[in-house]
Coordinates of C-alpha atoms in Angstrom, one line a residue:
Chain A
M1 CA 0.0 0.0 0.0
V2 CA 1.0 3.6 -0.1
D3 CA 3.4 4.9 2.5
N4 CA 1.4 7.7 3.9
I5 CA -1.5 6.9 6.0
G6 CA -4.1 8.5 3.8
G7 CA -3.3 12.1 2.9
S8 CA -6.7 12.7 1.6
S9 CA -10.1 12.7 3.1
S10 CA -11.1 9.2 2.1
N11 CA -11.3 7.8 5.6
D12 CA -14.1 6.1 7.5
N13 CA -15.6 9.4 8.3
G14 CA -16.8 10.9 5.0
D15 CA -16.7 14.4 6.4
F16 CA -13.4 14.1 8.1
V17 CA -11.7 16.5 5.7
I18 CA -8.7 17.5 7.7
K19 CA -5.6 16.1 6.1
E20 CA -3.8 13.6 8.1
Q21 CA -0.6 15.6 7.8
D22 CA -2.2 18.6 9.3
R23 CA -3.3 16.9 12.5
L24 CA -0.1 15.0 13.0
L25 CA 3.3 16.3 14.0
P26 CA 5.9 15.9 11.3
I27 CA 7.2 12.3 11.3
A28 CA 10.7 13.6 10.9
N29 CA 10.5 15.4 14.3
V30 CA 8.9 12.4 15.9
G31 CA 11.5 10.0 14.5
R32 CA 14.3 12.2 15.5
I33 CA 13.2 12.5 19.1
M34 CA 12.7 8.8 19.3
K35 CA 16.1 8.2 18.0
H36 CA 17.6 10.3 20.7
I37 CA 15.9 8.3 23.3
L38 CA 16.4 4.8 22.0
P39 CA 19.7 2.9 22.4
Q40 CA 22.2 3.3 19.6
N41 CA 21.5 0.0 17.8
A42 CA 17.8 0.2 18.1
K43 CA 15.6 0.6 15.1
I44 CA 12.1 1.9 14.8
S45 CA 9.6 0.5 12.4
K46 CA 7.8 2.9 10.2
E47 CA 4.4 2.0 11.6
S48 CA 5.9 2.6 15.1
K49 CA 6.8 6.2 14.0
E50 CA 3.4 6.6 12.5
T51 CA 1.7 5.3 15.6
M52 CA 3.8 7.6 17.8
Q53 CA 2.6 10.5 15.6
E54 CA -1.0 9.5 16.4
C55 CA -0.2 9.1 20.1
V56 CA 1.3 12.5 20.5
S57 CA -1.5 14.1 18.6
E58 CA -3.9 12.4 21.0
F59 CA -1.9 13.7 23.9
I60 CA -2.0 17.2 22.6
S61 CA -5.7 16.9 22.0
F62 CA -6.5 15.5 25.5
V63 CA -4.4 18.0 27.4
T64 CA -5.8 20.9 25.3
S65 CA -9.3 19.7 25.7
E66 CA -9.0 19.5 29.5
A67 CA -7.5 22.9 29.7
S68 CA -10.1 24.4 27.3
E69 CA -12.9 22.9 29.4
K70 CA -11.5 24.7 32.4
C71 CA -11.5 27.9 30.5
R72 CA -15.0 27.4 29.4
K73 CA -16.2 26.9 32.9
E74 CA -14.4 29.9 34.1
R75 CA -15.6 31.9 31.1
R76 CA -12.2 32.7 29.8
K77 CA -11.5 32.7 26.1
T78 CA -7.8 32.1 26.1
V79 CA -6.1 29.0 27.3
N80 CA -3.0 30.0 29.2
G81 CA 0.1 28.3 30.6
D82 CA -1.4 27.6 34.0
D83 CA -4.3 25.9 32.4
I84 CA -2.0 23.5 30.7
C85 CA -0.2 22.8 33.9
W86 CA -3.5 22.1 35.6
A87 CA -4.6 19.9 32.8
L88 CA -1.5 17.8 32.9
A89 CA -1.9 17.3 36.6
T90 CA -5.6 16.4 36.2
L91 CA -4.9 13.8 33.5
G92 CA -2.4 12.1 35.8
F93 CA 0.7 13.6 34.5
D94 CA 1.6 15.1 37.8
D95 CA 5.2 14.4 37.1
Y96 CA 5.0 16.8 34.2
A97 CA 3.2 19.6 36.0
E98 CA 6.1 20.5 38.1
P99 CA 8.7 20.7 35.3
M100 CA 6.2 22.5 33.2
R101 CA 5.8 25.1 35.8
R102 CA 9.6 25.6 35.8
Y103 CA 9.6 25.8 32.1
L104 CA 6.8 28.3 32.3
H105 CA 8.7 30.4 34.8
R106 CA 11.8 30.3 32.6
Y107 CA 9.8 31.1 29.5
R108 CA 8.4 34.1 31.2
E109 CA 11.8 35.3 32.3
L110 CA 13.2 34.9 28.8
E111 CA 10.2 36.7 27.3
V112 CA 10.6 39.6 29.7
D113 CA 14.3 39.8 28.7
K114 CA 13.4 39.9 25.1
I115 CA 10.9 42.6 25.7
N116 CA 13.4 44.6 27.7
S117 CA 16.1 44.3 25.1
N118 CA 13.6 45.4 22.4
N119 CA 12.8 48.4 24.4
Q120 CA 16.4 49.3 24.8
E121 CA 16.9 49.2 21.0
I122 CA 13.9 51.4 20.4
R123 CA 15.2 54.0 22.8
G124 CA 18.6 53.9 21.0
G125 CA 20.4 52.1 23.8
N126 CA 19.3 54.3 26.6
G127 CA 17.3 52.3 29.1
P128 CA 14.4 53.7 31.0
H129 CA 16.7 54.1 33.9
A130 CA 19.5 55.9 32.1
Chain B
M1 CA 12.8 10.1 35.1
V2 CA 10.7 12.8 33.7
V3 CA 11.9 15.2 36.3
V4 CA 15.5 14.4 35.6
M5 CA 15.0 14.9 31.9
A6 CA 13.4 18.2 32.6
E7 CA 16.2 19.3 34.8
E8 CA 18.8 18.5 32.3
E9 CA 16.9 20.4 29.7
E10 CA 16.5 23.3 32.1
K11 CA 20.2 23.8 32.2
T12 CA 20.3 24.5 28.5
L13 CA 16.8 25.7 28.5
S14 CA 16.0 27.5 25.3
I15 CA 12.5 28.3 24.4
E16 CA 12.8 26.7 21.0
P17 CA 10.7 23.6 21.1
E18 CA 11.4 20.6 18.9
F19 CA 8.0 20.7 17.2
P20 CA 6.8 23.4 14.8
R21 CA 4.7 25.8 16.6
S22 CA 2.2 26.2 13.8
R23 CA 1.5 22.5 13.7
V24 CA 1.1 22.2 17.4
K25 CA -1.3 25.1 17.3
K26 CA -3.2 23.5 14.5
I27 CA -3.7 20.3 16.4
M28 CA -4.8 22.2 19.5
T29 CA -7.3 24.2 17.6
L30 CA -8.9 21.2 15.9
D31 CA -11.1 21.2 18.9
E32 CA -13.9 23.6 18.1
D33 CA -14.1 24.7 21.7
V34 CA -10.5 25.9 21.8
K35 CA -10.7 29.4 20.6
R36 CA -7.5 31.1 21.7
V37 CA -4.3 29.8 23.0
S38 CA -1.6 31.9 24.6
S39 CA 2.0 31.5 23.4
E40 CA 2.8 30.2 26.8
A41 CA 0.3 27.5 26.5
L42 CA 1.5 26.6 23.1
F43 CA 5.1 26.4 24.4
L44 CA 4.1 24.2 27.3
V45 CA 2.0 21.8 25.2
S46 CA 4.9 21.5 22.9
R47 CA 7.3 20.8 25.7
S48 CA 5.1 18.4 27.5
T49 CA 4.4 16.5 24.3
E50 CA 8.2 16.1 23.9
L51 CA 8.4 14.6 27.3
F52 CA 5.5 12.4 26.6
L53 CA 7.1 11.2 23.4
H54 CA 10.4 10.6 25.3
L55 CA 8.5 8.5 27.9
L56 CA 6.5 6.4 25.5
A57 CA 9.5 5.8 23.3
E58 CA 11.6 4.8 26.2
K59 CA 9.0 2.5 27.6
S60 CA 8.4 1.0 24.1
A61 CA 12.1 0.4 23.7
Q62 CA 12.2 -1.4 27.0
V63 CA 9.5 -3.7 25.8
A64 CA 11.4 -4.4 22.6
I65 CA 14.5 -5.2 24.6
E66 CA 12.5 -7.6 26.8
K67 CA 11.3 -9.4 23.7
K68 CA 14.9 -9.4 22.4
R69 CA 14.0 -7.4 19.4
K70 CA 16.1 -4.6 17.9
T71 CA 13.3 -3.0 16.1
V72 CA 10.6 -1.2 18.1
K73 CA 7.3 -2.3 16.7
L74 CA 3.7 -1.5 17.1
E75 CA 3.0 -4.2 19.7
H76 CA 5.8 -2.9 21.8
I77 CA 4.2 0.4 22.0
R78 CA 0.9 -1.1 22.8
I79 CA 2.3 -3.0 25.7
A80 CA 4.1 0.1 26.9
V81 CA 0.9 2.0 26.8
K82 CA -0.9 -0.7 28.8
R83 CA 1.7 -0.6 31.5
H84 CA 1.6 3.1 32.2
R85 CA -1.5 4.3 33.9
P86 CA -2.1 7.9 32.8
I87 CA -1.2 7.0 29.3
S88 CA -3.4 3.9 29.1
D89 CA -6.3 5.9 30.4
F90 CA -6.4 8.0 27.3
L91 CA -4.9 5.7 24.7
L92 CA -5.6 2.1 25.6
D93 CA -9.3 2.1 24.9
S94 CA -8.5 3.0 21.4
L95 CA -6.2 0.1 20.9
P96 CA -7.6 -3.2 19.6
M97 CA -6.7 -6.4 21.5
P98 CA -3.3 -7.7 20.4
S99 CA -4.5 -10.7 18.5
E100 CA -7.4 -8.9 16.8
T101 CA -7.0 -7.4 13.4
V102 CA -9.9 -5.3 12.2
K103 CA -12.4 -6.3 14.8
S104 CA -12.8 -3.3 16.9
D105 CA -15.6 -1.2 15.5
K106 CA -16.1 0.6 18.8
P107 CA -15.4 4.3 18.4
V108 CA -13.2 5.9 20.9
Q109 CA -15.1 6.1 24.2
D110 CA -17.1 9.2 24.7
A111 CA -18.7 7.9 27.9
D112 CA -15.5 7.8 30.0
R113 CA -14.2 11.2 28.9
P114 CA -15.4 14.3 30.7
K115 CA -14.7 16.0 27.4
S116 CA -14.2 14.1 24.3
V117 CA -12.1 15.3 21.4
P118 CA -13.9 15.8 18.1
D119 CA -14.6 13.3 15.3
G120 CA -11.1 12.4 14.7
T121 CA -10.7 10.4 17.9
R122 CA -11.3 7.3 15.9
R123 CA -7.9 7.8 14.4
I124 CA -5.9 5.9 17.0
D125 CA -8.1 2.9 16.4
H126 CA -7.9 3.5 12.7
I127 CA -4.1 3.6 12.7
F128 CA -3.8 0.5 14.8
R129 CA -6.2 -1.4 12.6
K130 CA -4.6 -0.4 9.4
S131 CA -1.0 -0.6 10.7
E132 CA -1.6 -4.0 12.3
A133 CA -2.8 -5.4 9.0
Q134 CA 0.3 -3.9 7.3
A135 CA 2.6 -5.0 10.0
Q136 CA 1.5 -8.5 9.6
V137 CA 2.2 -8.3 6.0
E138 CA 5.5 -6.7 6.4
A139 CA 6.7 -8.6 9.5
Q140 CA 10.2 -9.9 9.1
E141 CA 10.2 -11.8 12.3
P142 CA 8.2 -15.0 12.6
E143 CA 4.9 -14.6 14.2
P144 CA 3.0 -17.4 15.8
E145 CA -0.4 -16.2 14.6
P146 CA -1.4 -16.8 11.0
M147 CA -0.9 -13.9 8.7
E148 CA -4.0 -12.6 7.1
E149 CA -4.2 -10.3 4.2
S150 CA -7.4 -8.5 3.7

């Protein structure tokens, strides 16, 4: 059969028009990450990589869905970082929630740095405290 | 294990995830109820997905090693999923029983989920059914069960 798992909409669901490639992470990325994790001499079958693609998309969907439900209940429109941390904990990935909070913290730090250095440039190198 | 991984990453922590942002976002917004997603949220989903992939890949590799195989195959992933509770909670119901081929018509459970994902949830089942048929055709290693080609 063809290599790709159905790039068109001809699936069981007639109206499932989203292309498979659009709802899956690129197999190259998935494969690369897997290779890093696996022992040197290990191989990965193609269907394993494809299955992993599906699994990670499912993961994304479930986490997002939980987070989004929380937002809906709280009448917020935007899913934020804390919602994701909460969703991870709720779905049983407590182990992830803590590292994610650290990432979030670091991300915010880096974003603030970026904003600050942008501000510096705009003002021609003179910071607000100059 | 996850914590160790995260700590190692934290030392060289860049905010450049492995997965393309636009694709992660696209997958997130497949759900009609998801309207807006902050860039923080996108970042964290991307990162946690990497960790998830690490975890599942590692567990699958362990199964392959147990079975004295060098190639990680579908059934190794399946077993790995079964063994890990949070993962099996959201993935296992989608997987057919190991010796079944195309039997499972049951769509991915809606009943158990507080919030189900949209139509495409059948896809795990779909990929396992199709892939299992393919895998049996392509299997290099001797399998005890008879090979059926549809």
